[in-house]
Amino acid sequence: MDRLAEAVQRRGNPVCVGLDPRYEQLPAVLRTSEHAAPVDRAEGYRAFCQGIVDVVAPLVPVVKPQVAFFEQLGPPGMQALAEVVQYAAARGLLVILDAKRNDIGSTASAYADAWLGTGRRSTFAGDALTVSPYLGADSLEPFVQTAEERDAGVFILVKTSNPGGGWLQDLVAEGQAVFHHVGKMVDSLAEQSAGACGYGYVGAVVGATHPQQLAELRQAMPHTWFLVPGYGSQGGTATDVAAAFDDRGFGAVVNNSRGIIFAHDRPDYRDKFASGQWQDAVRAATLAMIDDLRAGTPAGKLMPR
Amino acid sequence: MDRLAEAVQRRGNPVCVGLDPRYEQLPAVLRTSEHAAPVDRAEGYRAFCQGIVDVVAPLVPVVKPQVAFFEQLGPPGMQALAEVVQYAAARGLLVILDAKRNDIGSTASAYADAWLGTGRRSTFAGDALTVSPYLGADSLEPFVQTAEERDAGVFILVKTSNPGGGWLQDLVAEGQAVFHHVGKMVDSLAEQSAGACGYGYVGAVVGATHPQQLAELRQAMPHTWFLVPGYGSQGGTATDVAAAFDDRGFGAVVNNSRGIIFAHDRPDYRDKFASGQWQDAVRAATLAMIDDLRAGTPAGKLMPR
């Protein structure tokens, strides 16, 4: 995570912009018709996401494409995704691919090979990938190994932001919740690869919608960088995410998807920006989030620009 | 799962052939060079998997492409996968897409839309999809809903076949293992959609490598069709999988990947089939597995042809 720490330091904020294109919500100027073919939708997604990258590349350290929406369009969608990743990387952004993959043995290695590795090392050339832990520690090893070989990262789901996430994750076994068991294992994987910044190649997904558990996990997982979803549309606030950071302002990136990329359609922005000015809305929402995180977190927790 | 029950009855066996192409293991006649570009590898995967389909379509009810290996090749791999699925469906096979997807809300719906739905309803046109449960019951609902709308199926990971699967799945909470909690929830989802065969749209992945737990789960999950990996190369035997079936021989399909598709390279087959006869090796291995399941399971558990 040294590269991530450097990027956060360079931009002076820990904002991750989630690229979750949904065709019906694209700015009208980027849509053709509601019956558009997958190849035309994919072209809309490419133009939309590259347009967002143009705006946010000078402002934030990292973007997080949600693979599901590209996959929904089939092969043309995957082609658009690959182009978005390349475009973002060329403009200095790190790219976390949110695919929540998981499998065992050589199958896990195939997923890791597909997604991890900048330059020409993997097809989709991501800097990091999200991974689900249900299959156990041996299923995570191929992802961690590939990440180490390629100076990339793996973010393992620990405590997710959805209302029903606790159904399995909060079950108490041997005196602690399942998500604490997973967190402990993830931190031991992270510790084995800790770099100059103190964090390893292995990170954790911990939702902003559970601030108490977020604080507990920060204490319990000192070697693990957090990817924090749930800020904004899902209800998480700057105060909620403050506990995710260490005293240097490192240790976490906070994701916002809808609140930024569809800012042109937000009730509080809709009247200020015309459809053709959707990129101005993205810029305003990104700057507002950066300010909000700075104001809502204790002094020193977020580095000044 | 009525369509699956009908297919099993029509073929008189519950064999699922796993399509897990790995370039280095393809028959020599289908490879160009070890430096082949993704588009050439994808062409090899397409020819290989369609060649397997030609052999097994008259013999077995279902095939299971492993999405990771196609994804590893990027967009051309996904195009090859779509063509393999179409080809298999046109020859009367049901197709379970092994992608182990999971996410929340509209993102889960996007995955379900991508993978589920024969005909022109989804991009990849599968009959069923494997799904991981770590994100909780609310993350599974969009998959189940799409499956019901499209007469398709969802197989949720309950007890996996890998050695380390127990690390999380066997944790005991509230008096029972995590996998039993998941199994109970899966069976209640299955019960809500039970069709003529007594099984619902929701199935479970339960490994052959844990015969004791397989028997327990069969008892505890009467409405749930099982997809059983781990037979053959991973060590599961016909005796191990017998407990997965109900008294009519329904209730489970048993997957074999490497032992069938790479039969030309099995130590016990290598001397019998030349590289150009790899399809004969696939046929022999498929018939041997059908015979093995028949011989190894109690009378009545597998219907006669």
Coordinates of C-alpha atoms in Angstrom, one line a residue, chain B:
Chain B
M1 CA -34.8 -26.6 -10.6
D2 CA -37.6 -28.4 -12.5
R3 CA -35.6 -28.0 -15.7
L4 CA -32.6 -29.5 -14.0
A5 CA -34.6 -32.4 -12.6
E6 CA -36.0 -33.0 -16.1
A7 CA -32.5 -32.9 -17.7
V8 CA -31.2 -35.4 -15.1
Q9 CA -34.1 -37.7 -15.7
R10 CA -33.7 -37.5 -19.5
R11 CA -30.0 -38.4 -19.4
G12 CA -30.4 -40.9 -16.5
N13 CA -27.4 -39.5 -14.6
P14 CA -26.4 -36.4 -12.5
V15 CA -23.0 -35.7 -14.0
C16 CA -21.9 -32.0 -14.5
V17 CA -18.9 -31.5 -16.7
G18 CA -16.8 -28.6 -15.6
L19 CA -15.3 -26.5 -18.4
D20 CA -12.1 -25.1 -16.8
P21 CA -9.8 -24.4 -19.7
R22 CA -6.1 -23.8 -18.9
Y23 CA -4.0 -23.0 -22.0
E24 CA -1.0 -25.1 -21.1
Q25 CA -3.2 -28.2 -20.6
L26 CA -5.1 -28.0 -23.8
P27 CA -4.5 -30.9 -26.3
A28 CA -1.5 -30.0 -28.3
V29 CA -3.6 -29.8 -31.5
L30 CA -5.5 -26.8 -30.1
R31 CA -2.5 -24.7 -28.9
T32 CA -0.3 -22.4 -31.1
S33 CA 2.6 -21.3 -28.8
E34 CA 3.2 -20.6 -25.2
H35 CA 3.4 -16.9 -26.1
A36 CA 0.0 -16.9 -27.8
A37 CA -1.9 -13.6 -27.5
P38 CA -5.2 -13.5 -25.5
V39 CA -7.3 -13.5 -28.6
D40 CA -5.6 -16.7 -29.8
R41 CA -5.9 -18.3 -26.4
A42 CA -9.6 -17.4 -26.4
E43 CA -10.0 -19.1 -29.7
G44 CA -8.3 -22.2 -28.3
Y45 CA -10.7 -22.1 -25.3
R46 CA -13.7 -21.8 -27.6
A47 CA -12.7 -24.7 -29.8
F48 CA -11.8 -26.9 -26.8
C49 CA -15.0 -26.3 -24.9
Q50 CA -17.2 -26.6 -28.0
G51 CA -15.3 -29.9 -28.7
I52 CA -16.2 -31.1 -25.2
V53 CA -19.8 -30.1 -25.6
D54 CA -20.0 -32.1 -28.9
V55 CA -18.9 -35.2 -26.9
V56 CA -20.9 -34.8 -23.7
A57 CA -24.2 -33.3 -24.9
P58 CA -25.7 -36.7 -25.6
L59 CA -24.4 -38.1 -22.3
V60 CA -24.9 -35.7 -19.4
P61 CA -27.5 -33.1 -18.4
V62 CA -25.3 -30.1 -17.5
V63 CA -22.0 -28.3 -18.0
K64 CA -20.3 -25.7 -15.7
P65 CA -17.9 -23.2 -17.3
Q66 CA -15.5 -21.7 -14.8
V67 CA -15.7 -18.0 -15.6
A68 CA -12.2 -17.1 -14.1
F69 CA -10.3 -18.8 -16.9
F70 CA -12.2 -16.9 -19.6
E71 CA -12.0 -13.6 -17.6
Q72 CA -8.2 -14.1 -17.4
L73 CA -8.1 -13.5 -21.2
G74 CA -10.0 -10.2 -21.0
P75 CA -12.7 -9.2 -23.5
P76 CA -11.9 -11.9 -26.1
G77 CA -12.2 -14.5 -23.3
M78 CA -15.6 -13.2 -22.4
Q79 CA -16.6 -13.4 -26.0
A80 CA -15.5 -17.0 -26.2
L81 CA -17.4 -17.8 -23.0
A82 CA -20.6 -16.3 -24.5
E83 CA -20.1 -18.5 -27.6
V84 CA -19.5 -21.6 -25.5
V85 CA -22.7 -21.0 -23.5
Q86 CA -24.8 -20.5 -26.6
Y87 CA -23.3 -23.6 -28.3
A88 CA -24.0 -25.8 -25.2
A89 CA -27.5 -24.5 -24.9
A90 CA -28.2 -25.1 -28.6
R91 CA -27.2 -28.8 -28.0
G92 CA -29.6 -29.3 -25.1
L93 CA -27.2 -28.9 -22.2
L94 CA -28.1 -26.8 -19.2
V95 CA -25.3 -24.3 -18.3
I96 CA -24.3 -23.4 -14.7
L97 CA -21.9 -20.5 -14.8
D98 CA -19.4 -20.8 -12.0
A99 CA -18.6 -17.2 -11.2
K100 CA -19.0 -17.0 -7.4
R101 CA -20.4 -13.5 -7.7
N102 CA -21.7 -11.4 -4.9
D103 CA -22.6 -7.8 -4.2
I104 CA -25.4 -5.7 -2.8
G105 CA -28.6 -4.0 -4.1
S106 CA -28.6 -2.8 -7.6
T107 CA -25.0 -4.1 -8.1
A108 CA -26.1 -7.7 -7.3
S109 CA -29.0 -7.1 -9.8
A110 CA -26.5 -6.1 -12.5
Y111 CA -24.5 -9.4 -12.0
A112 CA -27.7 -11.4 -12.0
D113 CA -28.9 -9.6 -15.2
A114 CA -25.5 -10.3 -16.8
W115 CA -25.4 -14.1 -16.1
L116 CA -29.0 -15.4 -15.8
G117 CA -31.5 -15.9 -18.5
T118 CA -31.5 -18.1 -21.6
G119 CA -32.6 -16.8 -25.0
R120 CA -31.9 -13.1 -25.4
R121 CA -32.6 -12.1 -21.8
S122 CA -29.0 -11.9 -20.5
T123 CA -25.7 -11.3 -22.1
F124 CA -24.2 -14.6 -21.0
A125 CA -27.5 -16.5 -21.1
G126 CA -26.8 -19.0 -18.3
D127 CA -29.3 -21.4 -16.7
A128 CA -27.7 -20.9 -13.3
L129 CA -25.0 -19.0 -11.5
T130 CA -22.9 -19.7 -8.4
V131 CA -23.0 -16.9 -5.7
S132 CA -21.1 -16.3 -2.5
P133 CA -23.0 -15.5 0.7
Y134 CA -20.6 -13.4 2.8
L135 CA -22.6 -10.2 2.2
G136 CA -25.7 -11.6 3.8
A137 CA -29.2 -12.5 2.9
D138 CA -30.1 -9.1 1.4
S139 CA -27.3 -9.5 -1.1
L140 CA -28.7 -12.8 -2.3
E141 CA -32.3 -11.5 -2.9
P142 CA -31.6 -9.7 -6.2
F143 CA -30.0 -13.0 -7.6
V144 CA -33.0 -15.0 -6.4
Q145 CA -35.5 -12.5 -7.8
T146 CA -33.9 -12.5 -11.2
A147 CA -33.7 -16.3 -11.2
E148 CA -37.4 -16.6 -10.5
E149 CA -38.3 -14.1 -13.2
R150 CA -36.2 -15.9 -15.8
D151 CA -36.8 -19.6 -14.7
A152 CA -33.1 -19.9 -13.9
G153 CA -31.2 -21.0 -10.8
V154 CA -28.8 -19.7 -8.2
F155 CA -26.3 -22.0 -6.4
I156 CA -25.1 -20.4 -3.1
L157 CA -21.8 -21.5 -1.6
V158 CA -22.5 -23.4 1.7
K159 CA -19.7 -25.8 2.3
T160 CA -16.9 -25.7 -0.2
S161 CA -14.5 -28.5 -1.2
N162 CA -11.1 -26.8 -0.5
P163 CA -9.0 -27.8 2.5
G164 CA -9.2 -24.3 4.0
G165 CA -12.9 -23.8 3.5
G166 CA -13.6 -24.8 7.1
W167 CA -11.6 -21.9 8.5
L168 CA -14.7 -19.6 8.3
Q169 CA -17.4 -22.1 7.4
D170 CA -16.9 -24.4 10.4
L171 CA -16.8 -21.6 13.0
V172 CA -19.5 -22.5 15.6
A173 CA -21.9 -19.7 16.4
E174 CA -25.1 -20.1 18.4
G175 CA -24.6 -23.8 18.7
Q176 CA -24.0 -24.6 15.0
A177 CA -21.4 -24.1 12.3
V178 CA -21.6 -21.0 10.1
F179 CA -22.2 -23.3 7.0
H180 CA -25.3 -24.6 8.8
H181 CA -26.6 -21.1 9.3
V182 CA -26.1 -20.4 5.6
G183 CA -27.6 -23.7 4.7
K184 CA -30.7 -23.0 6.7
M185 CA -31.2 -19.6 5.1
V186 CA -30.6 -21.1 1.6
D187 CA -33.2 -23.8 2.2
S188 CA -35.8 -21.2 3.3
L189 CA -35.1 -19.3 0.1
A190 CA -35.5 -22.5 -1.9
E191 CA -38.7 -23.5 -0.1
Q192 CA -40.4 -20.3 -1.2
S193 CA -39.9 -21.2 -4.8
A194 CA -40.3 -25.0 -4.8
G195 CA -41.6 -26.3 -8.1
A196 CA -43.0 -29.6 -9.3
C197 CA -39.8 -31.5 -8.5
G198 CA -39.9 -30.3 -4.9
Y199 CA -36.8 -28.1 -5.3
G200 CA -36.7 -24.3 -5.6
Y201 CA -34.8 -21.9 -7.8
V202 CA -32.1 -21.7 -5.1
G203 CA -29.5 -24.4 -4.8
A204 CA -26.3 -24.9 -2.7
V205 CA -22.7 -25.7 -3.4
V206 CA -21.6 -28.5 -1.0
G207 CA -18.3 -30.2 -1.5
A208 CA -17.9 -34.0 -2.0
T209 CA -14.8 -33.8 0.2
H210 CA -16.9 -33.5 3.3
P211 CA -19.3 -36.5 3.1
Q212 CA -20.4 -36.3 6.8
Q213 CA -21.5 -32.6 6.4
L214 CA -23.0 -33.4 3.0
A215 CA -25.3 -36.0 4.6
E216 CA -26.2 -33.5 7.4
L217 CA -27.0 -30.8 4.9
R218 CA -29.1 -33.1 2.8
Q219 CA -31.3 -33.8 5.9
A220 CA -31.4 -30.1 6.8
M221 CA -32.1 -28.8 3.3
P222 CA -34.9 -30.8 1.8
H223 CA -35.9 -28.1 -0.8
T224 CA -32.3 -27.3 -2.0
W225 CA -30.7 -28.9 -5.1
F226 CA -26.9 -29.4 -4.5
L227 CA -24.1 -28.7 -6.8
V228 CA -21.3 -31.0 -5.6
P229 CA -17.7 -30.2 -6.6
G230 CA -14.7 -32.2 -5.4
Y231 CA -15.4 -35.6 -7.1
G232 CA -12.3 -37.1 -8.8
S233 CA -9.2 -35.0 -8.8
Q234 CA -10.0 -33.4 -5.5
G235 CA -10.5 -36.8 -3.8
G236 CA -14.3 -37.3 -3.6
T237 CA -15.7 -40.7 -4.4
A238 CA -19.0 -42.1 -5.6
T239 CA -19.6 -43.3 -2.0
D240 CA -18.9 -39.8 -0.7
V241 CA -21.5 -38.2 -2.9
A242 CA -24.3 -40.8 -2.5
A243 CA -25.7 -38.9 0.5
A244 CA -26.4 -35.9 -1.7
F245 CA -29.3 -37.6 -3.5
D246 CA -32.9 -38.1 -2.5
D247 CA -34.6 -41.5 -2.9
R248 CA -35.7 -40.7 -6.5
G249 CA -32.1 -40.0 -7.5
F250 CA -32.8 -36.3 -7.6
G251 CA -31.4 -33.4 -5.6
A252 CA -27.8 -33.2 -6.8
V253 CA -25.5 -32.8 -9.7
V254 CA -21.9 -33.9 -9.3
N255 CA -19.2 -31.9 -11.0
N256 CA -16.0 -33.2 -12.5
S257 CA -13.7 -30.8 -14.4
R258 CA -10.0 -31.9 -14.8
G259 CA -10.8 -35.6 -14.6
I260 CA -12.9 -35.3 -17.8
I261 CA -11.8 -32.4 -19.8
F262 CA -8.1 -33.2 -19.5
A263 CA -8.6 -36.9 -19.7
H264 CA -6.1 -37.1 -22.5
D265 CA -3.4 -36.3 -20.0
R266 CA -4.6 -38.5 -17.1
P267 CA -1.9 -41.1 -16.1
D268 CA -4.4 -43.9 -16.6
Y269 CA -5.5 -42.7 -20.1
R270 CA -2.3 -41.1 -21.5
D271 CA -1.1 -44.2 -23.3
K272 CA -4.5 -45.1 -24.7
F273 CA -5.3 -41.9 -26.6
A274 CA -3.1 -39.8 -28.9
S275 CA -3.3 -36.0 -28.7
G276 CA -5.7 -36.0 -31.7
Q277 CA -8.0 -38.4 -29.9
W278 CA -8.6 -36.1 -26.9
Q279 CA -12.3 -36.2 -27.5
D280 CA -12.3 -40.0 -27.3
A281 CA -10.6 -39.6 -23.9
V282 CA -13.3 -37.1 -22.8
R283 CA -16.0 -39.6 -23.8
A284 CA -14.3 -42.5 -22.0
A285 CA -13.9 -40.5 -18.8
T286 CA -17.5 -39.3 -18.9
L287 CA -18.9 -42.8 -19.3
A288 CA -16.5 -44.1 -16.6
M289 CA -17.8 -41.4 -14.2
I290 CA -21.4 -42.3 -15.0
D291 CA -20.7 -46.0 -14.3
D292 CA -18.8 -45.1 -11.1
L293 CA -21.6 -43.1 -9.7
R294 CA -24.1 -45.9 -10.6
A295 CA -22.0 -48.6 -9.0
G296 CA -21.0 -46.6 -5.9
T297 CA -24.4 -45.3 -4.9
P298 CA -27.2 -47.4 -3.2
A299 CA -29.8 -48.9 -5.5
G300 CA -32.5 -46.5 -6.4
K301 CA -30.4 -43.5 -5.7
L302 CA -29.5 -43.0 -9.4
M303 CA -32.2 -43.7 -11.9
P304 CA -31.5 -46.3 -14.6
R305 CA -31.2 -45.0 -18.2

